[in-house]
Amino acid sequence: LEEYSALELIFPDLITKQTETSFDVIIEPNPGEENSIGIKLSVFLNPDYPREAPSYTLKPLYDLDRNAIEPLNQVVSDIIDRDMGNPMMFDLIEGIREWLNNQYSAEEEEKIVEVVKKVYETYTPVTPESFLAWQEQYNRELKIKEENDRELLKTQPYINGLTYQDVWSKPSGKEIFEKGYHAEADEEDK
């Protein structure tokens, strides 16, 4: 009972008490995250536990194959044999979690291999010639886009309703000053 209380503190959301001597634990490789595999461990503690092995059942959850339970039973049996005479539930839960992590890693590795195969099936090898051809086409497309953007900018409202062309076709302050200065100089000469 003390062991169950400790487990309840360690795994508050994953452990469910069924009776005074039995409980269920949901074990996932990465608790608190989305998992594609998991195990439901149902434990019945015998009156002589921990001197006597607990009775247990393992149920696969999510995408874990039922056939994967057989090797896991061996792992659980090894942990029970090793810890006989001592409280073993924490070691049992962590042993199953470690086994699930190994399974999960293998699953993830298979998915990565599939993705890599798909990428390489559509992969085009890059040679200096193919790169130069691509670069030339890219530069042409970029130049056309820049020209289109420049033309569009000329017709779009720019400042206070004026277009780009209106703004840049007016003389600058310097040009007005120089023009005015020359006009005054011309009048003085007369």
PDB file of C-alpha atoms in Angstrom, residues 11-143:
ATOM      1  CA  PHE A  11       2.399   9.063 -11.803  1.00  0.00           C
ATOM      2  CA  PRO A  12      -0.752  10.948 -10.709  1.00  0.00           C
ATOM      3  CA  ASP A  13      -2.448  11.028 -14.121  1.00  0.00           C
ATOM      4  CA  LEU A  14      -1.383   7.580 -15.266  1.00  0.00           C
ATOM      5  CA  ILE A  15      -2.336   5.320 -12.375  1.00  0.00           C
ATOM      6  CA  THR A  16      -5.870   4.188 -11.466  1.00  0.00           C
ATOM      7  CA  LYS A  17      -6.685   2.175  -8.345  1.00  0.00           C
ATOM      8  CA  GLN A  18      -9.154  -0.655  -9.002  1.00  0.00           C
ATOM      9  CA  THR A  19      -9.250  -2.289  -5.550  1.00  0.00           C
ATOM     10  CA  GLU A  20      -7.044  -2.231  -2.446  1.00  0.00           C
ATOM     11  CA  THR A  21      -4.661  -4.673  -4.091  1.00  0.00           C
ATOM     12  CA  SER A  22      -5.000  -3.923  -7.802  1.00  0.00           C
ATOM     13  CA  PHE A  23      -4.395  -0.961 -10.076  1.00  0.00           C
ATOM     14  CA  ASP A  24      -3.864  -0.011 -13.709  1.00  0.00           C
ATOM     15  CA  VAL A  25      -1.049   2.104 -15.121  1.00  0.00           C
ATOM     16  CA  ILE A  26      -1.016   3.667 -18.584  1.00  0.00           C
ATOM     17  CA  ILE A  27       2.612   3.653 -19.748  1.00  0.00           C
ATOM     18  CA  GLU A  28       3.716   5.716 -22.737  1.00  0.00           C
ATOM     19  CA  PRO A  29       7.205   6.363 -24.135  1.00  0.00           C
ATOM     20  CA  ASN A  30       6.879  10.135 -23.689  1.00  0.00           C
ATOM     21  CA  PRO A  31       4.283  11.039 -21.046  1.00  0.00           C
ATOM     22  CA  GLY A  32       2.536  14.349 -21.612  1.00  0.00           C
ATOM     23  CA  GLU A  33       3.177  14.232 -25.363  1.00  0.00           C
ATOM     24  CA  GLU A  34       1.269  12.646 -28.218  1.00  0.00           C
ATOM     25  CA  ASN A  35       2.321   8.998 -28.413  1.00  0.00           C
ATOM     26  CA  SER A  36       1.637   6.443 -31.111  1.00  0.00           C
ATOM     27  CA  ILE A  37       2.212   3.439 -28.839  1.00  0.00           C
ATOM     28  CA  GLY A  38       1.548   2.583 -25.207  1.00  0.00           C
ATOM     29  CA  ILE A  39       0.822  -0.210 -22.720  1.00  0.00           C
ATOM     30  CA  LYS A  40      -1.855  -0.614 -20.096  1.00  0.00           C
ATOM     31  CA  LEU A  41      -0.322  -2.531 -17.186  1.00  0.00           C
ATOM     32  CA  SER A  42      -2.925  -4.084 -14.876  1.00  0.00           C
ATOM     33  CA  VAL A  43      -1.401  -5.316 -11.604  1.00  0.00           C
ATOM     34  CA  PHE A  44      -2.836  -7.489  -8.836  1.00  0.00           C
ATOM     35  CA  LEU A  45      -0.638  -7.575  -5.735  1.00  0.00           C
ATOM     36  CA  ASN A  46      -0.707 -10.973  -4.028  1.00  0.00           C
ATOM     37  CA  PRO A  47      -0.959 -11.081  -0.211  1.00  0.00           C
ATOM     38  CA  ASP A  48       2.728 -12.058   0.044  1.00  0.00           C
ATOM     39  CA  TYR A  49       3.970  -9.305  -2.312  1.00  0.00           C
ATOM     40  CA  PRO A  50       6.914  -8.439  -2.640  1.00  0.00           C
ATOM     41  CA  ARG A  51       8.165 -11.898  -1.551  1.00  0.00           C
ATOM     42  CA  GLU A  52       5.804 -13.318  -4.197  1.00  0.00           C
ATOM     43  CA  ALA A  53       5.527 -11.999  -7.756  1.00  0.00           C
ATOM     44  CA  PRO A  54       2.501  -9.815  -8.575  1.00  0.00           C
ATOM     45  CA  SER A  55       0.001 -10.976 -11.168  1.00  0.00           C
ATOM     46  CA  TYR A  56      -0.179  -8.684 -14.174  1.00  0.00           C
ATOM     47  CA  THR A  57      -1.619  -8.273 -17.653  1.00  0.00           C
ATOM     48  CA  LEU A  58      -0.303  -6.137 -20.490  1.00  0.00           C
ATOM     49  CA  LYS A  59      -2.633  -4.584 -23.039  1.00  0.00           C
ATOM     50  CA  PRO A  60      -1.268  -2.767 -26.123  1.00  0.00           C
ATOM     51  CA  LEU A  61      -2.562   0.762 -26.676  1.00  0.00           C
ATOM     52  CA  TYR A  62      -2.799   2.948 -29.776  1.00  0.00           C
ATOM     53  CA  ASP A  63      -0.761   1.546 -32.695  1.00  0.00           C
ATOM     54  CA  LEU A  64       1.277  -1.013 -30.741  1.00  0.00           C
ATOM     55  CA  ASP A  65       0.963  -4.451 -32.315  1.00  0.00           C
ATOM     56  CA  ARG A  66      -0.425  -7.232 -30.116  1.00  0.00           C
ATOM     57  CA  ASN A  67       2.475  -9.458 -31.168  1.00  0.00           C
ATOM     58  CA  ALA A  68       4.890  -7.014 -29.516  1.00  0.00           C
ATOM     59  CA  ILE A  69       3.568  -8.035 -26.084  1.00  0.00           C
ATOM     60  CA  GLU A  70       5.408 -11.388 -26.108  1.00  0.00           C
ATOM     61  CA  PRO A  71       8.947  -9.908 -25.980  1.00  0.00           C
ATOM     62  CA  LEU A  72       7.727  -7.380 -23.418  1.00  0.00           C
ATOM     63  CA  ASN A  73       6.480 -10.203 -21.163  1.00  0.00           C
ATOM     64  CA  GLN A  74      10.051 -11.504 -21.072  1.00  0.00           C
ATOM     65  CA  VAL A  75      11.336  -8.052 -20.034  1.00  0.00           C
ATOM     66  CA  VAL A  76       8.712  -7.864 -17.263  1.00  0.00           C
ATOM     67  CA  SER A  77       9.574 -11.404 -16.060  1.00  0.00           C
ATOM     68  CA  ASP A  78      13.279 -10.497 -15.905  1.00  0.00           C
ATOM     69  CA  ILE A  79      12.523  -7.382 -13.803  1.00  0.00           C
ATOM     70  CA  ILE A  80      10.291  -9.382 -11.440  1.00  0.00           C
ATOM     71  CA  ASP A  81      12.952 -12.085 -11.029  1.00  0.00           C
ATOM     72  CA  ARG A  82      15.661  -9.466 -10.390  1.00  0.00           C
ATOM     73  CA  ASP A  83      13.632  -7.479  -7.817  1.00  0.00           C
ATOM     74  CA  MET A  84      11.920 -10.385  -6.022  1.00  0.00           C
ATOM     75  CA  GLY A  85      11.669  -9.602  -2.302  1.00  0.00           C
ATOM     76  CA  ASN A  86      11.763  -5.817  -2.854  1.00  0.00           C
ATOM     77  CA  PRO A  87       9.131  -3.326  -4.019  1.00  0.00           C
ATOM     78  CA  MET A  88       9.330  -3.535  -7.798  1.00  0.00           C
ATOM     79  CA  MET A  89       6.425  -1.600  -9.303  1.00  0.00           C
ATOM     80  CA  PHE A  90       8.445   1.547 -10.122  1.00  0.00           C
ATOM     81  CA  ASP A  91      11.188  -0.557 -11.754  1.00  0.00           C
ATOM     82  CA  LEU A  92       8.515  -2.493 -13.634  1.00  0.00           C
ATOM     83  CA  ILE A  93       6.858   0.691 -14.977  1.00  0.00           C
ATOM     84  CA  GLU A  94      10.185   2.262 -15.938  1.00  0.00           C
ATOM     85  CA  GLY A  95      11.368  -0.975 -17.567  1.00  0.00           C
ATOM     86  CA  ILE A  96       8.223  -1.047 -19.726  1.00  0.00           C
ATOM     87  CA  ARG A  97       8.664   2.659 -20.545  1.00  0.00           C
ATOM     88  CA  GLU A  98      12.280   2.019 -21.601  1.00  0.00           C
ATOM     89  CA  TRP A  99      11.154  -0.880 -23.788  1.00  0.00           C
ATOM     90  CA  LEU A 100       8.481   1.359 -25.342  1.00  0.00           C
ATOM     91  CA  ASN A 101      11.074   4.077 -25.994  1.00  0.00           C
ATOM     92  CA  ASN A 102      13.191   1.534 -27.864  1.00  0.00           C
ATOM     93  CA  GLN A 103      10.128   0.473 -29.876  1.00  0.00           C
ATOM     94  CA  TYR A 104       9.147   4.100 -30.474  1.00  0.00           C
ATOM     95  CA  SER A 105      12.679   4.938 -31.629  1.00  0.00           C
ATOM     96  CA  ALA A 106      12.604   2.015 -34.043  1.00  0.00           C
ATOM     97  CA  GLU A 107       9.208   3.177 -35.381  1.00  0.00           C
ATOM     98  CA  GLU A 108      10.459   6.741 -35.798  1.00  0.00           C
ATOM     99  CA  GLU A 109      13.591   5.494 -37.539  1.00  0.00           C
ATOM    100  CA  GLU A 110      11.461   3.494 -39.991  1.00  0.00           C
ATOM    101  CA  LYS A 111       9.363   6.608 -40.730  1.00  0.00           C
ATOM    102  CA  ILE A 112      12.515   8.663 -41.332  1.00  0.00           C
ATOM    103  CA  VAL A 113      13.872   6.007 -43.689  1.00  0.00           C
ATOM    104  CA  GLU A 114      10.574   6.080 -45.636  1.00  0.00           C
ATOM    105  CA  VAL A 115      10.687   9.873 -45.938  1.00  0.00           C
ATOM    106  CA  VAL A 116      14.318   9.808 -47.065  1.00  0.00           C
ATOM    107  CA  LYS A 117      13.497   7.163 -49.686  1.00  0.00           C
ATOM    108  CA  LYS A 118      10.630   9.306 -51.015  1.00  0.00           C
ATOM    109  CA  VAL A 119      12.905  12.348 -51.200  1.00  0.00           C
ATOM    110  CA  TYR A 120      15.666  10.493 -53.010  1.00  0.00           C
ATOM    111  CA  GLU A 121      13.231   8.930 -55.470  1.00  0.00           C
ATOM    112  CA  THR A 122      12.300  12.436 -56.649  1.00  0.00           C
ATOM    113  CA  TYR A 123      15.826  13.771 -56.222  1.00  0.00           C
ATOM    114  CA  THR A 124      17.519  15.364 -59.229  1.00  0.00           C
ATOM    115  CA  PRO A 125      21.308  15.178 -59.120  1.00  0.00           C
ATOM    116  CA  VAL A 126      22.971  18.579 -59.400  1.00  0.00           C
ATOM    117  CA  THR A 127      25.846  18.918 -61.821  1.00  0.00           C
ATOM    118  CA  PRO A 128      27.680  22.127 -62.708  1.00  0.00           C
ATOM    119  CA  GLU A 129      25.793  22.203 -66.036  1.00  0.00           C
ATOM    120  CA  SER A 130      22.349  21.676 -64.467  1.00  0.00           C
ATOM    121  CA  PHE A 131      23.091  24.290 -61.805  1.00  0.00           C
ATOM    122  CA  LEU A 132      24.154  26.885 -64.416  1.00  0.00           C
ATOM    123  CA  ALA A 133      21.004  26.179 -66.453  1.00  0.00           C
ATOM    124  CA  TRP A 134      18.847  26.574 -63.348  1.00  0.00           C
ATOM    125  CA  GLN A 135      20.686  29.769 -62.337  1.00  0.00           C
ATOM    126  CA  GLU A 136      20.204  31.284 -65.801  1.00  0.00           C
ATOM    127  CA  GLN A 137      16.478  30.525 -65.755  1.00  0.00           C
ATOM    128  CA  TYR A 138      16.165  31.860 -62.208  1.00  0.00           C
ATOM    129  CA  ASN A 139      17.946  35.116 -63.099  1.00  0.00           C
ATOM    130  CA  ARG A 140      15.661  35.583 -66.142  1.00  0.00           C
ATOM    131  CA  GLU A 141      12.553  35.059 -64.001  1.00  0.00           C
ATOM    132  CA  LEU A 142      13.911  37.426 -61.336  1.00  0.00           C
ATOM    133  CA  LYS A 143      14.624  40.144 -63.923  1.00  0.00           C
TER     134      LYS A 143
END
